[in-house]
mmCIF file of C-alpha atoms in Angstrom:
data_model
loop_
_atom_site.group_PDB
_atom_site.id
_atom_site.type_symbol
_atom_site.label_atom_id
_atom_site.label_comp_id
_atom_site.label_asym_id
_atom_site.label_seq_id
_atom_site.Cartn_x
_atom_site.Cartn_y
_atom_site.Cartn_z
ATOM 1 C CA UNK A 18 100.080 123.917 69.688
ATOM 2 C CA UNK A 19 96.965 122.489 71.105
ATOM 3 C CA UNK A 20 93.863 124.978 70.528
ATOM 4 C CA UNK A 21 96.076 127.754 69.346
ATOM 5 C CA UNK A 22 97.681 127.797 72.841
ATOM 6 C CA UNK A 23 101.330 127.680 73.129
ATOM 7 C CA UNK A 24 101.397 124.469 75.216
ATOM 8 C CA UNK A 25 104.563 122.990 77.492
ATOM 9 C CA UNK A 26 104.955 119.379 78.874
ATOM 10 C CA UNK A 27 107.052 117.953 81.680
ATOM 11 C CA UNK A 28 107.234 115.268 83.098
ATOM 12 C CA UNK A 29 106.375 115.058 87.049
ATOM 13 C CA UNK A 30 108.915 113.747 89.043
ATOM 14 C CA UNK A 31 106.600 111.420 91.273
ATOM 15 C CA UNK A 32 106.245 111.921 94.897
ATOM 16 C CA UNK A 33 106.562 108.028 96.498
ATOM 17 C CA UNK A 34 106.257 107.866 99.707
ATOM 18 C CA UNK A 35 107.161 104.523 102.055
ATOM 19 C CA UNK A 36 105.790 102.847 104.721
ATOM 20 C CA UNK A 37 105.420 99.605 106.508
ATOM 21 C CA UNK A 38 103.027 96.983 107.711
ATOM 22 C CA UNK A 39 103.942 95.160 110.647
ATOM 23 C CA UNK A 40 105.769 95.639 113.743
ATOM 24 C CA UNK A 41 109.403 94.607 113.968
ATOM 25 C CA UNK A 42 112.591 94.414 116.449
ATOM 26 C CA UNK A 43 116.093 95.599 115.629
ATOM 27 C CA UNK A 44 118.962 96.388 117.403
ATOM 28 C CA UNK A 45 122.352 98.084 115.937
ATOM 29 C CA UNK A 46 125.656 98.509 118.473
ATOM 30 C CA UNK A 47 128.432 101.080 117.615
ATOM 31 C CA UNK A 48 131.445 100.380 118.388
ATOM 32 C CA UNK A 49 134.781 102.092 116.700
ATOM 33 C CA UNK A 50 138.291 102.113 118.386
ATOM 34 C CA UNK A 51 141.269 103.692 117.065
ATOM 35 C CA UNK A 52 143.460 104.583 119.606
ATOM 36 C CA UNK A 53 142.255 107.808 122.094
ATOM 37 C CA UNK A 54 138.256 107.729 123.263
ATOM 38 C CA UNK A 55 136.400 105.439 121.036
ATOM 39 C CA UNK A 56 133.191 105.084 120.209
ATOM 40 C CA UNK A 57 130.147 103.773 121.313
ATOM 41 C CA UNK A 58 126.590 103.248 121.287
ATOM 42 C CA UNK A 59 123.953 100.233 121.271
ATOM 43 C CA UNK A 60 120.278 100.697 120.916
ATOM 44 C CA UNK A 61 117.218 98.497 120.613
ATOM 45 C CA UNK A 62 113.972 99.037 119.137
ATOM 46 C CA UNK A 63 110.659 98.083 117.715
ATOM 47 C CA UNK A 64 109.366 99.853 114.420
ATOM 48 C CA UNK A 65 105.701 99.559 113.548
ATOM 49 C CA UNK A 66 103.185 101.630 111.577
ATOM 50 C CA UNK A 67 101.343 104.770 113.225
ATOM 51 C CA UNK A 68 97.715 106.121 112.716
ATOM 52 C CA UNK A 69 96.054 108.522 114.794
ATOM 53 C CA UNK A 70 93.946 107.253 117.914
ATOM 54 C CA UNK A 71 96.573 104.548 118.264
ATOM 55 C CA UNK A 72 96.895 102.817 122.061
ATOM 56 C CA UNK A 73 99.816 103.227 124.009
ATOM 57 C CA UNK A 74 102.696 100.578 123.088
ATOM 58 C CA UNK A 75 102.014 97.846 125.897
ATOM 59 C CA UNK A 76 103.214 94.203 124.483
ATOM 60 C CA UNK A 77 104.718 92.827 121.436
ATOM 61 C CA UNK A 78 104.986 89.745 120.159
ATOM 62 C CA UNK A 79 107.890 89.431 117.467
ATOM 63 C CA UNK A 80 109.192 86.048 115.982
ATOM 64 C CA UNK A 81 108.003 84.165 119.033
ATOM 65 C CA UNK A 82 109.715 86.436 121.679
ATOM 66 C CA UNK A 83 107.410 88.694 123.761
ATOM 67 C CA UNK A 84 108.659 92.270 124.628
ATOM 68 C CA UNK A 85 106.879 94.473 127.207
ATOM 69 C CA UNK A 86 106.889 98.065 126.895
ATOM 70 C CA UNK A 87 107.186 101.005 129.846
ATOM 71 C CA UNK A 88 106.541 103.982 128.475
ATOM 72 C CA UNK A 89 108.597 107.091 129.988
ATOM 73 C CA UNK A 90 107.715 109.668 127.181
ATOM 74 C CA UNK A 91 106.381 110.404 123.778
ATOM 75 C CA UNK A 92 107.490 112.725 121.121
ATOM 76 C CA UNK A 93 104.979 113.093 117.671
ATOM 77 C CA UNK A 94 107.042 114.880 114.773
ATOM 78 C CA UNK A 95 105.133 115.820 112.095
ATOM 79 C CA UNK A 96 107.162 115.372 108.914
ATOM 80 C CA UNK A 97 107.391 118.025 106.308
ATOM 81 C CA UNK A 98 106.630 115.732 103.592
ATOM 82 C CA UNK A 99 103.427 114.489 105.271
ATOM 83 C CA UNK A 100 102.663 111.842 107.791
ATOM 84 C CA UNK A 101 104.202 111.646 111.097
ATOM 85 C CA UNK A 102 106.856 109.656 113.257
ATOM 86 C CA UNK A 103 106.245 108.924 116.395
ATOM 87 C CA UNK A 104 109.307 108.428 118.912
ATOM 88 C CA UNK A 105 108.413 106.849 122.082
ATOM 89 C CA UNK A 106 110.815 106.482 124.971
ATOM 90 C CA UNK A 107 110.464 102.905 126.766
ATOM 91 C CA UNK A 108 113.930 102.839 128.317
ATOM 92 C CA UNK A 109 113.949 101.484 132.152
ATOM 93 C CA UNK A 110 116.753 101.358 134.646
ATOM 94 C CA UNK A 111 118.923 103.945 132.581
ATOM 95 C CA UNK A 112 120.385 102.079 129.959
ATOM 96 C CA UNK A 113 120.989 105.165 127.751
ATOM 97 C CA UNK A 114 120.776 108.252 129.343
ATOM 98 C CA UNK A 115 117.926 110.808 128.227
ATOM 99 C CA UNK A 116 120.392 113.537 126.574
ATOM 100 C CA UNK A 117 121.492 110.896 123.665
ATOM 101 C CA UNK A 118 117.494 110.488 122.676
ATOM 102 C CA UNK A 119 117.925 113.358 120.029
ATOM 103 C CA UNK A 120 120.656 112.069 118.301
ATOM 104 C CA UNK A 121 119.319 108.517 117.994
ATOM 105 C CA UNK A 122 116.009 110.420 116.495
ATOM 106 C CA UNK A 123 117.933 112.557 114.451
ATOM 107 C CA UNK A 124 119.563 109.072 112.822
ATOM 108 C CA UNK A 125 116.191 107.808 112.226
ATOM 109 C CA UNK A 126 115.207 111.017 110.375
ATOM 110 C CA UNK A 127 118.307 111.437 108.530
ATOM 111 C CA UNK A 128 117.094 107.364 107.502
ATOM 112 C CA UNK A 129 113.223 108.541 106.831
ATOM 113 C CA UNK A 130 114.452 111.055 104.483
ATOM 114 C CA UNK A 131 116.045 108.687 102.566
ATOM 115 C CA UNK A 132 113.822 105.585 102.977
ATOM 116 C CA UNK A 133 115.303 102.697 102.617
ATOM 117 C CA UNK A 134 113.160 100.974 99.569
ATOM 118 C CA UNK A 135 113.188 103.304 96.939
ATOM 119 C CA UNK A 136 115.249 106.882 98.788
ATOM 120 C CA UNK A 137 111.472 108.295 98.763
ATOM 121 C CA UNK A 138 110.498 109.445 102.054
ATOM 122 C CA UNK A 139 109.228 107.443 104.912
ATOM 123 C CA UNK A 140 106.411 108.227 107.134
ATOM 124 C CA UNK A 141 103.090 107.383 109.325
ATOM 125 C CA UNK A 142 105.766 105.023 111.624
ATOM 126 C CA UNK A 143 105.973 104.549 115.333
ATOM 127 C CA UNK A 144 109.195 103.840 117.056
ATOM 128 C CA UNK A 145 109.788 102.602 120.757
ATOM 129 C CA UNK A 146 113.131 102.362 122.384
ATOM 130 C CA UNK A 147 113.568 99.970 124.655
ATOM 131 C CA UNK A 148 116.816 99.350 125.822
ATOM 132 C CA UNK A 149 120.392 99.996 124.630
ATOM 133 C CA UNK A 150 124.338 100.193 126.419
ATOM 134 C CA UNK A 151 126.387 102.938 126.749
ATOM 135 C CA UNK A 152 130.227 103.465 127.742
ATOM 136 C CA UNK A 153 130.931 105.909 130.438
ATOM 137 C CA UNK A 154 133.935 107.439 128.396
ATOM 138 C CA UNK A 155 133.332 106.173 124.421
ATOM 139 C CA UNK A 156 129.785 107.056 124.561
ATOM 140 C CA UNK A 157 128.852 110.217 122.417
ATOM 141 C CA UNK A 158 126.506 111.609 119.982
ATOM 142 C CA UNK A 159 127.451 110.426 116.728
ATOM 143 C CA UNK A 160 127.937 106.989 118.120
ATOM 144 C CA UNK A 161 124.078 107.147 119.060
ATOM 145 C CA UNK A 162 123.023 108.948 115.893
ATOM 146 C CA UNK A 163 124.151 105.640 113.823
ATOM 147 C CA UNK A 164 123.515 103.089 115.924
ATOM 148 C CA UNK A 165 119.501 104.748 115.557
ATOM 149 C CA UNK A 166 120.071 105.288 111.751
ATOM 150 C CA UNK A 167 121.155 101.691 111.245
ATOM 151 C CA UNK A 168 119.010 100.238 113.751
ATOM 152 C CA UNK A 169 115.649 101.667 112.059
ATOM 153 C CA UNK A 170 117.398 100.643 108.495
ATOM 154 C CA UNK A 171 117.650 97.020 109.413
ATOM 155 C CA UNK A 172 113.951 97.113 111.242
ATOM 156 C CA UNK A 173 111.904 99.305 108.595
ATOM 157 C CA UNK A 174 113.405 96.639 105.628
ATOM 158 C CA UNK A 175 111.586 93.539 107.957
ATOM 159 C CA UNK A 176 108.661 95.327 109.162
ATOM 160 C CA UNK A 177 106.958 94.770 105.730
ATOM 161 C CA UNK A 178 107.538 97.975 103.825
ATOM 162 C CA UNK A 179 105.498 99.369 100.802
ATOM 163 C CA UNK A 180 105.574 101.945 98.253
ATOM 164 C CA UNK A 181 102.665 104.396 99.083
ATOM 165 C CA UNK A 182 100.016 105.545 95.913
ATOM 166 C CA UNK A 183 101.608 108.670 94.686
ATOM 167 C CA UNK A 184 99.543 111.926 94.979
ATOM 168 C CA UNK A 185 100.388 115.171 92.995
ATOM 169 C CA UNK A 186 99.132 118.821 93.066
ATOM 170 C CA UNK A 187 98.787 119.693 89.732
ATOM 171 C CA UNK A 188 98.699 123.162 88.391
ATOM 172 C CA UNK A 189 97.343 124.868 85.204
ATOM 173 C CA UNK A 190 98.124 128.214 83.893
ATOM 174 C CA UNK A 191 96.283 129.881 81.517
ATOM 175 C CA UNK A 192 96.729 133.075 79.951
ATOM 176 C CA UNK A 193 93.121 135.259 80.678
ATOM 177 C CA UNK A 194 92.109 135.703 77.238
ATOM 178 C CA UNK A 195 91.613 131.949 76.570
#
């Protein structure tokens, strides 16, 4: 007891969060046959860290190769954990049709959830994706929902990552009479 009040310590489990630091390109292709439709599913993209008030993606320059980017839509996603991801759509000619967009995102989510330095959350990140391949009869969801989870894996560990400054909320009860 500590000043006559019955007193209780635990310890925090602490909140890291994950980031990164530099732009980056990766690209991941699907493929799985065992006999019936297959699967498949290529996409390429560029990772790089997002603050508000940020330009439109317009030219990259990664590891001496220059990539040029046509934006076709945005999507901002505000993460429950804090910070946001930012999921722009670069794609030209129809590469990858429009319908398989939300299971590539939902890949990179289910991969922000559990970033890939520590399993702490990832956020503040923008994504563009550029260009891809489908199949016309072993193209499907899940095929697109990994290659955009392993695609962002591989991107996010050589876009210079870092372990964010923990921040808690901290509470303290007391009892009214003290």
């Amino acid at each position: 007891k500590i000043f006559k009040i019955e007193t209780e310590f635990l310890n925090p489990k602490i909140p890291y969060r994950e980031t990164i630091t530099k732009a980056y390109q990766a690209d991941y292709k699907h493929k799985k046959q065992s006999g019936g439709s297959g699967q498949f599913g290529e996409v390429h993209m560029i990772v790089e860290p997002f603050h508000e008030g940020m330009p439109a993606p317009s030219t990259y320059k990664i590891n001496g190769k220059e990539y040029t980017m046509n934006v076709r839509g945005t999507d901002e996603h505000t993460l429950p954990w804090g910070g946001k991801l930012v999921f722009v759509n670069c794609i030209v000619g129809g590469s990858i049709d429009a319908r398989v967009h939300p299971a590539i995102m939902k890949g990179i989510m289910e991969k922000m959830e559990e970033g890939p330095l520590t399993g702490s959350y990832a956020r503040d990140i923008r994504v563009c994706i550029y260009d891809g391949k489908m199949h016309a009869v072993d193209s499907n969801e899940i095929s697109f929902k990994l290659a955009g989870r392993y695609a962002f894996s591989e991107a996010f560990k050589k876009a210079g990552p870092k372990i964010m400054e923990p921040v808690y909320n901290v509470e303290v009860l007391v009892p009214a009479e003290y």
